[in-house]
CSV table of C-alpha atoms in Angstrom, one decimal:
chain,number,residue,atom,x,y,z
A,1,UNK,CA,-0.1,-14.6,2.8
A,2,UNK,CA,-0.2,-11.3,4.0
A,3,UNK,CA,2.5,-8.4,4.6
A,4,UNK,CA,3.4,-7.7,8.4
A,5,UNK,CA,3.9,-3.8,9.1
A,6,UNK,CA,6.8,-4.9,11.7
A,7,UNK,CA,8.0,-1.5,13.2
A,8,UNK,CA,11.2,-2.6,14.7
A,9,UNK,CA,14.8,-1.1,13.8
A,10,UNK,CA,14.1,0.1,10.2
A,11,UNK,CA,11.0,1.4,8.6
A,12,UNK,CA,10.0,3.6,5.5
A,13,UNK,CA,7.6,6.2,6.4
A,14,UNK,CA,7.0,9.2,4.9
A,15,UNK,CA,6.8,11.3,8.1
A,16,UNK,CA,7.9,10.3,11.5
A,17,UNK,CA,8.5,12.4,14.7
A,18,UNK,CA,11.2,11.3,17.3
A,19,UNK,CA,12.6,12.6,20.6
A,20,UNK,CA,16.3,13.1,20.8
A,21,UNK,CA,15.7,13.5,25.1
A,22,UNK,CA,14.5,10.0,25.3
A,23,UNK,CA,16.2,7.2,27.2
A,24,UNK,CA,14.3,4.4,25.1
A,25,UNK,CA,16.3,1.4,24.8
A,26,UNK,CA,17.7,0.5,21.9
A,27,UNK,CA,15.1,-2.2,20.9
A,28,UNK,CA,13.1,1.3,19.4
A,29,UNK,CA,12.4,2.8,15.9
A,30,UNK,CA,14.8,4.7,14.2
A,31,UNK,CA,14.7,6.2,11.0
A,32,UNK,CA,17.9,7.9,9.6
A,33,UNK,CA,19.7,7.1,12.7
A,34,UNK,CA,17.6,9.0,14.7
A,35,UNK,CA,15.4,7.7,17.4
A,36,UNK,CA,11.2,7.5,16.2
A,37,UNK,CA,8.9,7.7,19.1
A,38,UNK,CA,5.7,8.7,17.5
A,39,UNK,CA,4.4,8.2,13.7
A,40,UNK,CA,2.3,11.4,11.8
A,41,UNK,CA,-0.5,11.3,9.8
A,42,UNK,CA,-0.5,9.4,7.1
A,43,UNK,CA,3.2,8.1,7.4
A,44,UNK,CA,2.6,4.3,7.3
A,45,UNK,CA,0.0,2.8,4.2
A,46,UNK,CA,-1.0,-0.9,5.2
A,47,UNK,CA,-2.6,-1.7,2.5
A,48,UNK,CA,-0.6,-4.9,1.6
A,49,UNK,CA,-0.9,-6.2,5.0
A,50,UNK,CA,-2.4,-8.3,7.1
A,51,UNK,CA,-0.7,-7.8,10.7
A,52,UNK,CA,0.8,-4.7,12.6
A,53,UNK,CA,3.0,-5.4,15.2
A,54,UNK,CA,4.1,-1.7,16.9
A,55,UNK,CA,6.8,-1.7,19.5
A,56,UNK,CA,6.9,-0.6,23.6
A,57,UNK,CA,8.8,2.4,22.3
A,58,UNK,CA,6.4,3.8,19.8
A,59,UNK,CA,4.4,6.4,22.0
A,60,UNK,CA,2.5,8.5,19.6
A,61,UNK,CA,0.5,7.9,16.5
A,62,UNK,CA,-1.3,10.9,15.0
A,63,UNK,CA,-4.6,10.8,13.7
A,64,UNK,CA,-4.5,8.8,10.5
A,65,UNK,CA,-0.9,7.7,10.6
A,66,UNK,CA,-1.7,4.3,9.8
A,67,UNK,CA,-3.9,4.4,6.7
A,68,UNK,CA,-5.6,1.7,4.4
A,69,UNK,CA,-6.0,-0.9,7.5
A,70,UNK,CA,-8.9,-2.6,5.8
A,71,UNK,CA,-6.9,-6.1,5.5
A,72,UNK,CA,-5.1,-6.0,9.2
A,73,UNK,CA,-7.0,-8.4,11.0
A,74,UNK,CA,-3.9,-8.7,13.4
A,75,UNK,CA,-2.6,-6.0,15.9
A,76,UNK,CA,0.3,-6.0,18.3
A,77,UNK,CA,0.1,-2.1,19.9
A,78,UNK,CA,1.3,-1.4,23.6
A,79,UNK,CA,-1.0,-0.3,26.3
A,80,UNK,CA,0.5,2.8,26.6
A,81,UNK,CA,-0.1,4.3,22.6
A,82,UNK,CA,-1.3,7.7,22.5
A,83,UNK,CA,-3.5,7.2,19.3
A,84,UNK,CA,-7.1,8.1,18.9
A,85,UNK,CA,-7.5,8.1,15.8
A,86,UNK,CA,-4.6,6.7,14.7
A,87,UNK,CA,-5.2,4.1,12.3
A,88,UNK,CA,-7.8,4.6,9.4
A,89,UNK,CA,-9.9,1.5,8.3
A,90,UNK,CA,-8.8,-1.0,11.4
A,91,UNK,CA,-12.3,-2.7,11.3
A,92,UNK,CA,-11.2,-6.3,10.9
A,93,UNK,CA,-9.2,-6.9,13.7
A,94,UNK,CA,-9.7,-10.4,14.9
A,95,UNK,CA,-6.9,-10.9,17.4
A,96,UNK,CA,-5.1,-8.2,19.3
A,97,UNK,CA,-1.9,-8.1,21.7
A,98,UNK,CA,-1.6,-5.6,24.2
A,99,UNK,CA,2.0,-5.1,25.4
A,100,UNK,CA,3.4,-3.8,28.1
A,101,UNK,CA,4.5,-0.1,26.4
A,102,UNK,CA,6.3,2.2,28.5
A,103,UNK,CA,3.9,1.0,31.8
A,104,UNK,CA,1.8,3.8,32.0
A,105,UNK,CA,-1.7,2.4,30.6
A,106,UNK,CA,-4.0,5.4,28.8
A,107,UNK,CA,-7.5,5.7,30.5
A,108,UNK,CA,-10.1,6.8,27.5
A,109,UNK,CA,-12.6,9.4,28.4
A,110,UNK,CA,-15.4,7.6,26.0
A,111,UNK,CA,-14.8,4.3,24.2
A,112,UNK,CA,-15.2,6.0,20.8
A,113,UNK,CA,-11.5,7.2,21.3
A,114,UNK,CA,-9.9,3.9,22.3
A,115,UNK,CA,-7.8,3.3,18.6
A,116,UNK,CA,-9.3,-0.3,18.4
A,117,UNK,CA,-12.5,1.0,18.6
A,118,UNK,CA,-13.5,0.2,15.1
A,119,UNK,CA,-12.8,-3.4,15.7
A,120,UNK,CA,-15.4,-4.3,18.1
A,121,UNK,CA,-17.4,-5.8,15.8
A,122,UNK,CA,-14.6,-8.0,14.5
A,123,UNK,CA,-12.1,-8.9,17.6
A,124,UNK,CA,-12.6,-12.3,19.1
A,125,UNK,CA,-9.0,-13.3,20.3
A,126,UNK,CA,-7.1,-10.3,22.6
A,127,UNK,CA,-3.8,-11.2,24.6
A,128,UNK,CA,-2.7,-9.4,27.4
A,129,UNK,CA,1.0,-9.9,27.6
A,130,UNK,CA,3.6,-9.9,30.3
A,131,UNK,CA,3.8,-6.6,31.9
A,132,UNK,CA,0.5,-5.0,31.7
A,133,UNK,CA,-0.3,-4.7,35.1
A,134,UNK,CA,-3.9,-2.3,34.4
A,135,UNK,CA,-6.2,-2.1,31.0
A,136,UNK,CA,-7.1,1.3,30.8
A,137,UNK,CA,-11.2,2.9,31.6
A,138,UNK,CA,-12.9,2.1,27.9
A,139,UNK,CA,-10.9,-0.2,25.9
A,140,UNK,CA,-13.3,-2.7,25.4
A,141,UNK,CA,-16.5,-1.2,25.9
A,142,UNK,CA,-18.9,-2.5,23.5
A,143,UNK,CA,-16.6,-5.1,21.7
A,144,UNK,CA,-19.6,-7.7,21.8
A,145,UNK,CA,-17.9,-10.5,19.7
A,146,UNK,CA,-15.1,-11.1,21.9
A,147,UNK,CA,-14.9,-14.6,22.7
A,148,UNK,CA,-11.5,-15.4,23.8
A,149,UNK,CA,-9.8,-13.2,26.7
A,150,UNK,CA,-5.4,-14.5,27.6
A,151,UNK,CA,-4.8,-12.3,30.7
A,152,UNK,CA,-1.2,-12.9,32.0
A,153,UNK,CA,-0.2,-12.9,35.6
A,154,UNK,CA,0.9,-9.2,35.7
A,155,UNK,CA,-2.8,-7.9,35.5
A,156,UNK,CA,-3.8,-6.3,38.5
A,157,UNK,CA,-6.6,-4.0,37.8
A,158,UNK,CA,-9.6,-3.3,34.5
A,159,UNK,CA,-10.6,0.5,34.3
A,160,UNK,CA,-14.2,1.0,34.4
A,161,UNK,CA,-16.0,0.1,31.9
A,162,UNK,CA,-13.1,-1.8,30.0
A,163,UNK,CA,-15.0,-5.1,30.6
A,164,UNK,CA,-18.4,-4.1,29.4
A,165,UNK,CA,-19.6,-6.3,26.9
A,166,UNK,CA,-21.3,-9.5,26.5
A,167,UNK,CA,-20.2,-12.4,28.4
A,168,UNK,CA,-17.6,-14.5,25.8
A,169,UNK,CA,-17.0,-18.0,25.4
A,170,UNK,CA,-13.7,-18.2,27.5
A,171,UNK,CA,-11.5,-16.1,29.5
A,172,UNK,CA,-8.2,-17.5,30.7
């Protein structure tokens, strides 16, 4: 079985920025005691795993923070990530979660930045969890194999072309 990059209360990284103003609650990263709210380049390798699971807290990933994401074909991220081009190889994803975050959903001015972008030729499961109430302009333009669509109560509103793809299988 794969690894899981969990990043809950303790992580190795070899860069990390964090926020010593934020109110986060204490389900967040921290990393020698000190609160982690975004993740630099190259600070997490995922090579040895198969899932990513990135908490509400996390609200920056720089470009290339995640590296060696050829094997993740599972992703947890919250709706509210600033990350374009935040993970490096993430073209296998097959099933995606998108969590709640901090509530504020990021509108993409071109699908190419959306960080899942390099997955639309592999994601056929994505699962919009509790709390997202709006999926942001561009995240799943173009993701043509998508088959299977979980949308929970909360969701109130698609940006524009967020939906644009080819009709899938089932949408529940």
């Amino acid at each position: 079985a794969s690894a899981v990059v969990k990043l809950y209360e303790t992580i190795t990284v070899n860069y990390a920025v964090y926020d010593p103003t934020s109110n986060a609650p204490t389900a967040t990263v921290y990393l020698d005691g000190k609160m982690v709210s975004g993740i630099a380049e190259n600070a997490v390798d995922c090579q040895n795993a198969g899932e990513i699971i990135i908490p509400d807290t996390l609200s920056d990933i720089a470009p290339g923070g995640f590296v060696n994401c050829e094997n993740i074909n599972i992703l947890t991220v919250p709706v509210s990530v600033n990350a374009v081009e935040g993970f490096r190889g993430l073209d296998n994803v097959e099933i995606m979660h998108l969590s709640a975050g901090n509530g504020q959903c990021n509108n993409w001015e071109r699908a190419s930045d959306v960080p899942w972008q390099n997955s639309r030729y592999s994601l056929i499961s994505l699962y919009i969890d509790e709390g997202v109430e709006r999926i942001g302009d561009h995240s799943f333009s173009g993701f043509f194999k998508l088959e299977n669509i979980y949308f929970s109560s909360d969701l109130r509103e698609i940006g524009i072309r967020s939906e644009e793809r080819r009709v899938g299988k089932e949408c529940r």
